[in-house]
Every structure is written in structure tokens, then in C-alpha cells.
Amino acid sequence: MIRTFLWNGHINSHSLHYVNWETIAAPKCLGGLGIHRFHLWHKVLIAKFSAQVLSNQSSLWVSCFQAKYGGRQPQFSIRRGDSCIWKLLCVAGELVQQHTKWQIGSGLHCSVLFDPWITATPISKWPTYVNVLAEIPSQVADFLHTDGAWDIHKLLQCFNSWLVKRILSMPRCNVSSNVLVWQLSESTVMPNCKVYNSFFSTHTFNGSWIWKVKTQPRFYTFLWRLFYEAIPTFSWLASRGISPSVNCLWGCNETEDIDHVFCRCSFAIDVYGYLHELLVQPIQGLPTIAITPPPTMQDFLKLLGSSQAQLRHSMLPKYYAAAFYLIWQARNNKLHAQSYANPRCIAAQVYYMESVNFNFNQLENWDLTSLLGSRNSSSSWDPPPPNWLKINFDGAVRPNGEAAAGAIIRDCQGQFIQAFGCSLSTYAVDVAELYGAFLAIQLTKPWIGKLHGLWLEGDSETIITLLNTALRHKDMQGSSSTSAIIALLLSFPSVGISHVYRQANQAAHYITSASFTHDVFWDRDMSLPFDFSAILLQDCSFCT
């Protein structure tokens, strides 16, 4: 059914498949269309029930299964005569053990060597970082003081300083017992998509920006096909012995391949030229579109991807995505002797379809001052009121498991005061972002009682919503980091918490990126990196 939908096939006939099934069924971030492979997705859906068995959740069905199948080694093992439900749980059991660990509360009944509590892999399976000559305690509880804090001296006796630093940065649960959490989210809630994505080999896909283009699905899906050169040009068909003709339909007297159709063909160049004429009627914030395209389709896509990365709401990818689709549609109509639009009509159609959406989105996100000519405050850094401080924070996690967080303080003139960043031990982006907010608040302690207010800002909408909710409902039970952030915020007479896009948070993002390799601590008296200084200068260019 899916193949029929993608490639227009029928039960009684076969159609060309331009991209293999393994690529199509990969996650979007890895170059696929995000269609689930059912045998893998089935295992993911069962895994959350297997996790309940592993964590001894207090429910009737778990108690029944523990009474009948508990105590086995390994725990998820199948024997003759077991029920089909238990066999299903065992199929996903290995997946659960690969992605879960114990978040330490009291540390009791959690083995230091044989239970996963730092990562999903127990220390007994690690090749290094442990002092084999030291007498290692049997339970994690032996590394805790009576007040629940880590005994750093005892940790350093057993582990090296890098591992101790990682242990100290791990989130702790607020309950007395240990809690089974998913390593990818540091939460008891199973991150279905992340667990599913873990089945696929991690590699860099340069076209992930395609799915961020705010345009019609048929346009960005066509961009995806262009990325894989999965369209039946004459050159592509001739290489498979299907078409005897190879020259361009528009009379260019050149071989029709993907580079020619969209980069060198006179028909496409005319479309881009007419589109440029329409766009010189200025729309505020619209980047210039060049008339001469790059020489190859891959260079063209890199140009669009770079534009999308630099400006989240860039119109360049939107216009070209529509133009590519309509150029190819006109080519097919001509091939099959149907009526087709000329370049001027295609340009007008692109301009009409995408400009209407552009104006609507801009008006929706701008405030009154923006409509009068100011920039979008969500996309540019705004200074705080006089006698206030503003802190921007950020957190990031790389595919290899490295994580970092950073924060920067500036005054009402946009002048740099202080910045700090450090590496973390987490696979969850939200945990890294929350720790970035925690770092930011820690930097403000010297100014308590000396300022009128504090403004906290980040580019994680999830964390900003969480902090705003905690600020409104101060009695609500939250994590220790959230409670500490709110407690320090309330030490100031006035506070503000706001969300911005990455473009307005470049300074904090720079600090976080630098912190993957080593901790960062900068103040106003130090010599700062040139590119970081350029970001600060750009941000304060609007300060008065």
C-alpha cells in the first residue's frame, strides 16, 4: 500500500521505485521519509510494557508476571511453555535494557558494578575509568552522605576525575527509591521516536533542513527526491535502457539530467528571471534571489540549506521548492502532449502561492512595533530594561552522546559581563537545556539585592514553558533543578522568562558549542574569541 502511494503502482502492474525501501523507511533526520518499519515499531511499542516489568511497577498485571516469570537470569528469557504475552515482552526486553538506567535516589539495591546507573551499560562492561585496585562498594548508596549528597572523596578513590565529574552532573530523583529512566530522555516516559531512531546507523544527512521549509508537502517532498536525484530524467531512463532519447525537451541540445533541468536549462533560467522581477518589489525581510543558479543541483540544495540555517523563516527555500516542482510539472506536461505553463506564468504562480503564506506568517508573529518597522524580537536579541540583567542559556546534545550547556550575562546596554559553559552527562536535549538555565541562574547570585530585575531567555520552548509554569505555580512539585531556578529568580524584585529562536540566541549557542571539549569561563576583562565578539557586536547594535 505504501509503495503504491509513493510510486503510483497498481496490483496488476509494476512501477519504477526511485529510492530503495531502506532509505524511505529511515527517520527524516537520517534521510528517509519517516515511514515506520513495522517489525521495528512493533518492538518499540511493546518495550514500554517490558520496562514496567523491569522496574517492578506496582500494578496487578506486573505483579502476576513477576510471580510467574521473576527471578530468571537473564530476566527476559524464554522457556518452553511460556505464554505468548511473555514471549512478546521478552522480544522487547533486550531493547529496554539497552536504553534504560537507574536514576539514583537512595542508591540502595543498585549495584555499583553490575547495574546500569551512569549509562545504560553497567560499569562491569566498561574497559576503563575504574580503579581496579580499590575496594569498590557493592551499592551506590555507599557513595552517598547521610544527607543524600555525593561523597566526592570516596568517588575519587574508585573512579578517575572525568567519571566523577560525570556522576556529579547526573540528574537525581526526588524520591527515596531509585527510578528506572530512559537514557535518551532522562525520564520515566519512553521517548518512542528516539528509541526507534536508535535502530538506524547514525550518519550525517545534509538535507534535514528540507522538512523545516514552511511550504506545501508536495514541494518539500519533491526537494527530498531531488536530494536523491530520484526523478526520471531522460539521462536517468537511458542509463537503465528505458528511453532512447537523452536531449532536453526544451530544445537546449544538451543531455537532460537533473543538473541541466534545474540549473542550466533555458526554461528554468527564464522562470528564475521572471521570479526575480516579481521579488524586487520589496517584501521586508526577504533575501535577494539570484538569477543565475549554481552549476549543479547539489550545490543548489546546499545554497538553500545554508539560507534555511542562517534564517529560520527564510523565503529562499520556499520559493525555489515551488519553482522546482512546477518546472518539472511543465516538463512532464510537454512530454505527454498536454498544456503547460510558460516561465512567466510559473513565476507568477510561485510568487502568489508563497508570498500569501509569507505575509500571513509575518503578521502572525510580529508585534505592533515590528509592524512599524522594527525587527522581529523573536529573531533578534533585545536588551533588558535599565538596571536589569539579561541571561541567555542553551544546551545541546550530539549524536555520539556528548552534551554541553552554556549561559551568558549582559546588561541593558548589551555589554558582555560573564559567560560560563561545561560538558554534561546526558542524552536528553531537554535535560541539557534545563541545566543551561540552572547555570545561568547560578551566575546571578552576586547581583541579588542590587538590581531591579532579571530576564531569563532561551531557545527551548519546552523548558521556557516549564519554567513559566513553575513560576506561576510556586507550590507545584518539580525537579530539584527547576526548584532551584525558581527560588533564585524570586530573589529579584522582578523577573521575566521568554522564548526566542536560535538566531537570537547565538551567543549562548556559541558558548555551549565551545564547552563540548573544555569548560568555558569568560568575563568582561578577558580577551574574547573574534567570532564570539562579532556575535556580541551584532546583538548590541540595536541597543540604545
CSV table of N, CA and C in Angstrom, one decimal, residues 214-348:
chain,number,residue,atom,x,y,z
A,214,LYS,N,8.7,25.9,5.4
A,214,LYS,CA,7.3,26.0,5.6
A,214,LYS,C,6.5,26.2,4.3
A,215,THR,N,6.3,25.1,3.6
A,215,THR,CA,5.6,25.1,2.3
A,215,THR,C,4.7,23.9,2.2
A,216,GLN,N,4.2,23.7,1.0
A,216,GLN,CA,3.2,22.6,0.8
A,216,GLN,C,4.0,21.3,0.8
A,217,PRO,N,3.4,20.2,1.4
A,217,PRO,CA,4.1,18.9,1.4
A,217,PRO,C,4.6,18.4,0.1
A,218,ARG,N,3.8,18.6,-1.0
A,218,ARG,CA,4.3,18.2,-2.3
A,218,ARG,C,5.6,18.8,-2.7
A,219,PHE,N,5.8,20.1,-2.3
A,219,PHE,CA,7.0,20.8,-2.6
A,219,PHE,C,8.2,20.3,-1.9
A,220,TYR,N,8.1,20.2,-0.5
A,220,TYR,CA,9.3,19.7,0.2
A,220,TYR,C,9.5,18.2,0.0
A,221,THR,N,8.5,17.4,-0.4
A,221,THR,CA,8.8,16.0,-0.7
A,221,THR,C,9.5,16.0,-2.1
A,222,PHE,N,9.2,16.9,-3.0
A,222,PHE,CA,9.9,16.9,-4.2
A,222,PHE,C,11.4,17.3,-4.0
A,223,LEU,N,11.6,18.2,-3.0
A,223,LEU,CA,13.0,18.6,-2.7
A,223,LEU,C,13.8,17.3,-2.2
A,224,TRP,N,13.1,16.5,-1.4
A,224,TRP,CA,13.7,15.3,-0.9
A,224,TRP,C,14.1,14.4,-2.1
A,225,ARG,N,13.2,14.3,-3.1
A,225,ARG,CA,13.5,13.5,-4.3
A,225,ARG,C,14.7,14.0,-5.0
A,226,LEU,N,14.8,15.4,-5.1
A,226,LEU,CA,15.9,16.0,-5.8
A,226,LEU,C,17.2,15.7,-5.1
A,227,PHE,N,17.1,15.7,-3.8
A,227,PHE,CA,18.3,15.4,-3.0
A,227,PHE,C,18.9,14.0,-3.4
A,228,TYR,N,18.0,13.0,-3.6
A,228,TYR,CA,18.5,11.7,-4.0
A,228,TYR,C,18.5,11.5,-5.5
A,229,GLU,N,18.3,12.6,-6.3
A,229,GLU,CA,18.3,12.5,-7.7
A,229,GLU,C,17.3,11.5,-8.2
A,230,ALA,N,16.1,11.4,-7.5
A,230,ALA,CA,15.2,10.4,-7.8
A,230,ALA,C,14.0,10.9,-8.7
A,231,ILE,N,14.4,11.4,-9.8
A,231,ILE,CA,13.3,11.8,-10.8
A,231,ILE,C,13.8,11.3,-12.2
A,232,PRO,N,12.8,10.8,-13.0
A,232,PRO,CA,13.1,10.1,-14.2
A,232,PRO,C,13.5,11.1,-15.4
A,233,THR,N,14.6,11.7,-15.3
A,233,THR,CA,15.1,12.5,-16.5
A,233,THR,C,15.5,11.5,-17.6
A,234,PHE,N,15.6,12.1,-18.8
A,234,PHE,CA,16.0,11.2,-19.9
A,234,PHE,C,17.3,10.5,-19.7
A,235,SER,N,18.3,11.2,-19.1
A,235,SER,CA,19.6,10.6,-18.8
A,235,SER,C,19.4,9.4,-17.8
A,236,TRP,N,18.6,9.6,-16.8
A,236,TRP,CA,18.3,8.5,-15.8
A,236,TRP,C,17.7,7.3,-16.5
A,237,LEU,N,16.7,7.6,-17.3
A,237,LEU,CA,16.0,6.5,-18.0
A,237,LEU,C,16.9,5.8,-19.0
A,238,ALA,N,17.7,6.5,-19.7
A,238,ALA,CA,18.6,5.9,-20.7
A,238,ALA,C,19.6,5.0,-20.1
A,239,SER,N,20.1,5.4,-18.9
A,239,SER,CA,21.1,4.6,-18.2
A,239,SER,C,20.5,3.2,-17.8
A,240,ARG,N,19.2,3.1,-17.8
A,240,ARG,CA,18.5,1.9,-17.4
A,240,ARG,C,17.9,1.2,-18.7
A,241,GLY,N,18.2,1.7,-19.9
A,241,GLY,CA,17.8,1.1,-21.1
A,241,GLY,C,16.3,1.3,-21.3
A,242,ILE,N,15.7,2.4,-20.8
A,242,ILE,CA,14.2,2.6,-20.9
A,242,ILE,C,13.9,3.6,-22.0
A,243,SER,N,14.7,4.7,-22.1
A,243,SER,CA,14.4,5.7,-23.1
A,243,SER,C,15.6,5.9,-24.0
A,244,PRO,N,15.2,5.9,-25.4
A,244,PRO,CA,16.3,6.1,-26.3
A,244,PRO,C,16.7,7.6,-26.4
A,245,SER,N,15.9,8.5,-26.0
A,245,SER,CA,16.2,9.9,-26.1
A,245,SER,C,16.9,10.4,-24.9
A,246,VAL,N,17.8,11.4,-25.1
A,246,VAL,CA,18.6,11.9,-23.9
A,246,VAL,C,18.6,13.4,-23.9
A,247,ASN,N,18.2,14.1,-25.0
A,247,ASN,CA,18.3,15.5,-25.1
A,247,ASN,C,17.2,16.2,-24.4
A,248,CYS,N,17.4,17.5,-24.0
A,248,CYS,CA,16.4,18.3,-23.3
A,248,CYS,C,15.2,18.5,-24.2
A,249,LEU,N,14.0,18.5,-23.6
A,249,LEU,CA,12.7,18.7,-24.3
A,249,LEU,C,12.6,20.1,-24.8
A,250,TRP,N,13.2,21.1,-24.1
A,250,TRP,CA,13.0,22.5,-24.5
A,250,TRP,C,14.0,22.9,-25.6
A,251,GLY,N,14.7,22.0,-26.2
A,251,GLY,CA,15.5,22.4,-27.4
A,251,GLY,C,16.8,22.9,-27.0
A,252,CYS,N,17.4,22.6,-25.9
A,252,CYS,CA,18.7,23.1,-25.4
A,252,CYS,C,19.9,22.4,-26.1
A,253,ASN,N,19.6,21.2,-26.7
A,253,ASN,CA,20.6,20.4,-27.4
A,253,ASN,C,21.7,20.0,-26.4
A,254,GLU,N,21.3,19.7,-25.2
A,254,GLU,CA,22.1,19.1,-24.1
A,254,GLU,C,21.5,17.9,-23.5
A,255,THR,N,22.3,17.1,-22.9
A,255,THR,CA,21.7,15.9,-22.2
A,255,THR,C,20.9,16.3,-21.1
A,256,GLU,N,19.7,15.7,-21.0
A,256,GLU,CA,18.7,16.1,-19.9
A,256,GLU,C,19.0,15.3,-18.7
A,257,ASP,N,19.8,15.8,-17.8
A,257,ASP,CA,20.0,15.2,-16.4
A,257,ASP,C,19.5,16.2,-15.4
A,258,ILE,N,19.6,15.9,-14.2
A,258,ILE,CA,18.9,16.7,-13.1
A,258,ILE,C,19.6,18.1,-13.0
A,259,ASP,N,20.9,18.1,-13.3
A,259,ASP,CA,21.6,19.4,-13.2
A,259,ASP,C,21.2,20.3,-14.4
A,260,HIS,N,21.0,19.7,-15.5
A,260,HIS,CA,20.5,20.5,-16.7
A,260,HIS,C,19.1,21.1,-16.5
A,261,VAL,N,18.2,20.2,-16.0
A,261,VAL,CA,16.8,20.6,-15.9
A,261,VAL,C,16.6,21.8,-15.0
A,262,PHE,N,17.3,21.8,-13.9
A,262,PHE,CA,17.1,22.9,-12.9
A,262,PHE,C,18.2,23.9,-12.8
A,263,CYS,N,19.3,23.7,-13.4
A,263,CYS,CA,20.4,24.7,-13.3
A,263,CYS,C,20.8,25.3,-14.6
A,264,ARG,N,20.7,24.6,-15.7
A,264,ARG,CA,21.3,25.2,-17.0
A,264,ARG,C,20.2,25.3,-18.1
A,265,CYS,N,19.1,24.7,-17.9
A,265,CYS,CA,18.0,24.7,-19.0
A,265,CYS,C,17.5,26.2,-19.1
A,266,SER,N,17.3,26.6,-20.4
A,266,SER,CA,16.8,28.0,-20.6
A,266,SER,C,15.5,28.2,-20.0
A,267,PHE,N,14.6,27.1,-20.0
A,267,PHE,CA,13.3,27.2,-19.4
A,267,PHE,C,13.4,27.6,-17.9
A,268,ALA,N,14.2,26.8,-17.2
A,268,ALA,CA,14.3,27.1,-15.8
A,268,ALA,C,14.9,28.4,-15.5
A,269,ILE,N,15.9,28.8,-16.3
A,269,ILE,CA,16.6,30.1,-16.0
A,269,ILE,C,15.6,31.3,-16.3
A,270,ASP,N,14.7,31.1,-17.3
A,270,ASP,CA,13.7,32.1,-17.5
A,270,ASP,C,12.7,32.2,-16.3
A,271,VAL,N,12.3,31.0,-15.7
A,271,VAL,CA,11.5,31.1,-14.6
A,271,VAL,C,12.1,31.9,-13.4
A,272,TYR,N,13.4,31.6,-13.2
A,272,TYR,CA,14.1,32.3,-12.1
A,272,TYR,C,14.2,33.8,-12.4
A,273,GLY,N,14.4,34.1,-13.7
A,273,GLY,CA,14.5,35.5,-14.0
A,273,GLY,C,13.2,36.3,-13.8
A,274,TYR,N,12.0,35.7,-14.2
A,274,TYR,CA,10.7,36.3,-14.0
A,274,TYR,C,10.4,36.4,-12.5
A,275,LEU,N,10.8,35.4,-11.8
A,275,LEU,CA,10.5,35.4,-10.4
A,275,LEU,C,11.3,36.5,-9.7
A,276,HIS,N,12.5,36.7,-10.1
A,276,HIS,CA,13.3,37.8,-9.5
A,276,HIS,C,12.7,39.1,-9.8
A,277,GLU,N,12.1,39.3,-11.0
A,277,GLU,CA,11.5,40.6,-11.3
A,277,GLU,C,10.3,40.8,-10.4
A,278,LEU,N,9.6,39.8,-10.0
A,278,LEU,CA,8.5,40.0,-9.1
A,278,LEU,C,8.9,40.3,-7.7
A,279,LEU,N,10.0,39.7,-7.3
A,279,LEU,CA,10.5,39.8,-5.9
A,279,LEU,C,11.3,41.1,-5.7
A,280,VAL,N,11.6,41.8,-6.7
A,280,VAL,CA,12.3,43.1,-6.5
A,280,VAL,C,11.3,44.1,-5.9
A,281,GLN,N,10.0,43.8,-6.0
A,281,GLN,CA,9.0,44.6,-5.3
A,281,GLN,C,9.2,44.2,-3.9
A,282,PRO,N,9.8,45.1,-3.0
A,282,PRO,CA,10.3,44.6,-1.8
A,282,PRO,C,9.3,44.1,-0.8
A,283,ILE,N,9.5,42.9,-0.2
A,283,ILE,CA,8.8,42.4,1.0
A,283,ILE,C,9.9,42.5,2.1
A,284,GLN,N,9.5,43.2,3.2
A,284,GLN,CA,10.5,43.4,4.2
A,284,GLN,C,11.0,42.0,4.8
A,285,GLY,N,12.4,41.9,4.8
A,285,GLY,CA,13.0,40.7,5.4
A,285,GLY,C,13.3,39.7,4.3
A,286,LEU,N,12.8,39.9,3.1
A,286,LEU,CA,13.0,38.8,2.0
A,286,LEU,C,14.4,38.9,1.5
A,287,PRO,N,15.2,37.8,1.5
A,287,PRO,CA,16.6,37.9,0.9
A,287,PRO,C,16.5,37.9,-0.6
A,288,THR,N,17.6,38.4,-1.2
A,288,THR,CA,17.7,38.5,-2.6
A,288,THR,C,17.9,37.2,-3.2
A,289,ILE,N,17.2,36.9,-4.3
A,289,ILE,CA,17.3,35.7,-5.0
A,289,ILE,C,18.1,35.9,-6.3
A,290,ALA,N,19.1,35.2,-6.5
A,290,ALA,CA,20.0,35.4,-7.7
A,290,ALA,C,19.3,34.8,-8.9
A,291,ILE,N,19.6,35.5,-10.1
A,291,ILE,CA,19.0,35.0,-11.3
A,291,ILE,C,19.8,33.8,-11.8
A,292,THR,N,21.1,33.8,-11.7
A,292,THR,CA,22.0,32.7,-12.2
A,292,THR,C,22.1,31.6,-11.1
A,293,PRO,N,21.6,30.4,-11.4
A,293,PRO,CA,21.7,29.4,-10.4
A,293,PRO,C,23.0,28.7,-10.3
A,294,PRO,N,23.4,28.0,-9.3
A,294,PRO,CA,24.6,27.2,-9.2
A,294,PRO,C,24.7,26.2,-10.3
A,295,PRO,N,25.9,25.7,-10.6
A,295,PRO,CA,26.1,24.8,-11.7
A,295,PRO,C,25.5,23.4,-11.6
A,296,THR,N,25.4,22.9,-10.3
A,296,THR,CA,24.8,21.6,-10.1
A,296,THR,C,23.7,21.7,-9.1
A,297,MET,N,22.8,20.6,-9.2
A,297,MET,CA,21.7,20.6,-8.3
A,297,MET,C,22.1,20.4,-6.8
A,298,GLN,N,23.2,19.7,-6.5
A,298,GLN,CA,23.6,19.5,-5.2
A,298,GLN,C,24.1,20.8,-4.6
A,299,ASP,N,24.8,21.7,-5.4
A,299,ASP,CA,25.2,23.0,-5.0
A,299,ASP,C,24.0,23.9,-4.7
A,300,PHE,N,23.0,23.7,-5.6
A,300,PHE,CA,21.7,24.5,-5.4
A,300,PHE,C,21.1,24.2,-4.1
A,301,LEU,N,21.0,22.9,-3.8
A,301,LEU,CA,20.4,22.5,-2.5
A,301,LEU,C,21.3,22.9,-1.3
A,302,LYS,N,22.6,22.9,-1.4
A,302,LYS,CA,23.4,23.4,-0.4
A,302,LYS,C,23.2,24.9,-0.1
A,303,LEU,N,23.0,25.6,-1.2
A,303,LEU,CA,22.7,27.1,-1.1
A,303,LEU,C,21.4,27.3,-0.3
A,304,LEU,N,20.4,26.5,-0.7
A,304,LEU,CA,19.1,26.6,0.0
A,304,LEU,C,19.2,26.2,1.5
A,305,GLY,N,19.9,25.1,1.7
A,305,GLY,CA,20.1,24.7,3.1
A,305,GLY,C,20.8,25.7,3.9
A,306,SER,N,21.8,26.3,3.4
A,306,SER,CA,22.6,27.4,4.1
A,306,SER,C,21.7,28.6,4.4
A,307,SER,N,20.8,28.9,3.5
A,307,SER,CA,19.9,30.0,3.7
A,307,SER,C,18.9,29.7,4.8
A,308,GLN,N,18.4,28.4,4.8
A,308,GLN,CA,17.5,28.0,5.9
A,308,GLN,C,18.1,27.9,7.2
A,309,ALA,N,19.4,27.6,7.3
A,309,ALA,CA,20.1,27.5,8.6
A,309,ALA,C,20.4,28.9,9.1
A,310,GLN,N,20.7,29.9,8.3
A,310,GLN,CA,21.0,31.2,8.7
A,310,GLN,C,19.8,32.0,9.2
A,311,LEU,N,18.7,31.7,8.5
A,311,LEU,CA,17.4,32.4,8.8
A,311,LEU,C,16.3,31.4,8.8
A,312,ARG,N,15.7,31.2,10.0
A,312,ARG,CA,14.7,30.1,10.2
A,312,ARG,C,13.5,30.4,9.2
A,313,HIS,N,13.1,31.6,9.1
A,313,HIS,CA,11.9,31.9,8.2
A,313,HIS,C,12.4,32.4,6.8
A,314,SER,N,13.5,32.0,6.4
A,314,SER,CA,14.0,32.4,5.1
A,314,SER,C,13.0,32.0,4.0
A,315,MET,N,12.8,32.9,3.0
A,315,MET,CA,11.8,32.6,2.0
A,315,MET,C,12.5,32.0,0.8
A,316,LEU,N,13.8,32.0,0.7
A,316,LEU,CA,14.5,31.5,-0.4
A,316,LEU,C,14.2,30.0,-0.7
A,317,PRO,N,14.2,29.1,0.3
A,317,PRO,CA,13.9,27.7,0.0
A,317,PRO,C,12.4,27.5,-0.4
A,318,LYS,N,11.5,28.3,0.2
A,318,LYS,CA,10.1,28.2,-0.1
A,318,LYS,C,9.8,28.5,-1.6
A,319,TYR,N,10.4,29.6,-2.1
A,319,TYR,CA,10.2,30.0,-3.5
A,319,TYR,C,10.8,29.0,-4.5
A,320,TYR,N,12.0,28.6,-4.2
A,320,TYR,CA,12.6,27.6,-5.1
A,320,TYR,C,12.0,26.2,-5.0
A,321,ALA,N,11.6,25.8,-3.9
A,321,ALA,CA,10.9,24.5,-3.8
A,321,ALA,C,9.7,24.4,-4.7
A,322,ALA,N,8.9,25.5,-4.7
A,322,ALA,CA,7.7,25.6,-5.5
A,322,ALA,C,8.1,25.7,-7.0
A,323,ALA,N,9.2,26.5,-7.3
A,323,ALA,CA,9.6,26.6,-8.7
A,323,ALA,C,10.1,25.3,-9.2
A,324,PHE,N,10.9,24.5,-8.5
A,324,PHE,CA,11.4,23.2,-8.9
A,324,PHE,C,10.2,22.3,-9.3
A,325,TYR,N,9.2,22.3,-8.4
A,325,TYR,CA,8.1,21.4,-8.6
A,325,TYR,C,7.3,21.8,-9.9
A,326,LEU,N,7.1,23.0,-10.1
A,326,LEU,CA,6.3,23.5,-11.2
A,326,LEU,C,7.1,23.4,-12.5
A,327,ILE,N,8.4,23.6,-12.5
A,327,ILE,CA,9.2,23.4,-13.7
A,327,ILE,C,9.2,22.0,-14.1
A,328,TRP,N,9.3,21.0,-13.2
A,328,TRP,CA,9.2,19.6,-13.5
A,328,TRP,C,7.8,19.2,-14.0
A,329,GLN,N,6.8,19.8,-13.4
A,329,GLN,CA,5.4,19.5,-13.9
A,329,GLN,C,5.2,20.0,-15.3
A,330,ALA,N,5.7,21.2,-15.7
A,330,ALA,CA,5.6,21.7,-17.0
A,330,ALA,C,6.4,20.8,-18.0
A,331,ARG,N,7.5,20.3,-17.6
A,331,ARG,CA,8.3,19.4,-18.5
A,331,ARG,C,7.5,18.2,-18.8
A,332,ASN,N,6.9,17.6,-17.7
A,332,ASN,CA,6.1,16.3,-17.9
A,332,ASN,C,4.9,16.6,-18.8
A,333,ASN,N,4.2,17.7,-18.6
A,333,ASN,CA,3.1,18.0,-19.4
A,333,ASN,C,3.5,18.1,-20.9
A,334,LYS,N,4.6,18.8,-21.2
A,334,LYS,CA,5.1,18.9,-22.6
A,334,LYS,C,5.4,17.5,-23.1
A,335,LEU,N,6.0,16.7,-22.3
A,335,LEU,CA,6.4,15.3,-22.8
A,335,LEU,C,5.2,14.5,-23.2
A,336,HIS,N,4.1,14.7,-22.4
A,336,HIS,CA,2.9,13.9,-22.7
A,336,HIS,C,1.8,14.7,-23.5
A,337,ALA,N,2.3,15.7,-24.2
A,337,ALA,CA,1.5,16.5,-25.1
A,337,ALA,C,0.3,17.1,-24.5
A,338,GLN,N,0.5,17.6,-23.2
A,338,GLN,CA,-0.6,18.3,-22.5
A,338,GLN,C,-0.2,19.8,-22.4
A,339,SER,N,-1.2,20.6,-22.1
A,339,SER,CA,-0.9,22.0,-21.9
A,339,SER,C,0.0,22.2,-20.7
A,340,TYR,N,0.9,23.2,-20.9
A,340,TYR,CA,1.8,23.5,-19.8
A,340,TYR,C,2.0,25.0,-19.7
A,341,ALA,N,2.4,25.5,-18.5
A,341,ALA,CA,2.5,26.9,-18.2
A,341,ALA,C,3.9,27.3,-18.7
A,342,ASN,N,3.9,28.6,-19.2
A,342,ASN,CA,5.2,29.2,-19.7
A,342,ASN,C,6.0,29.7,-18.5
A,343,PRO,N,7.2,30.1,-18.6
A,343,PRO,CA,8.0,30.5,-17.5
A,343,PRO,C,7.4,31.7,-16.7
A,344,ARG,N,6.8,32.7,-17.4
A,344,ARG,CA,6.3,33.8,-16.7
A,344,ARG,C,5.1,33.4,-15.8
A,345,CYS,N,4.3,32.5,-16.3
A,345,CYS,CA,3.1,32.0,-15.6
A,345,CYS,C,3.6,31.2,-14.3
A,346,ILE,N,4.6,30.4,-14.5
A,346,ILE,CA,5.1,29.6,-13.4
A,346,ILE,C,5.7,30.6,-12.3
A,347,ALA,N,6.4,31.6,-12.7
A,347,ALA,CA,6.9,32.6,-11.7
A,347,ALA,C,5.8,33.2,-11.0
A,348,ALA,N,4.8,33.6,-11.7
A,348,ALA,CA,3.6,34.3,-11.1
A,348,ALA,C,2.9,33.4,-10.1
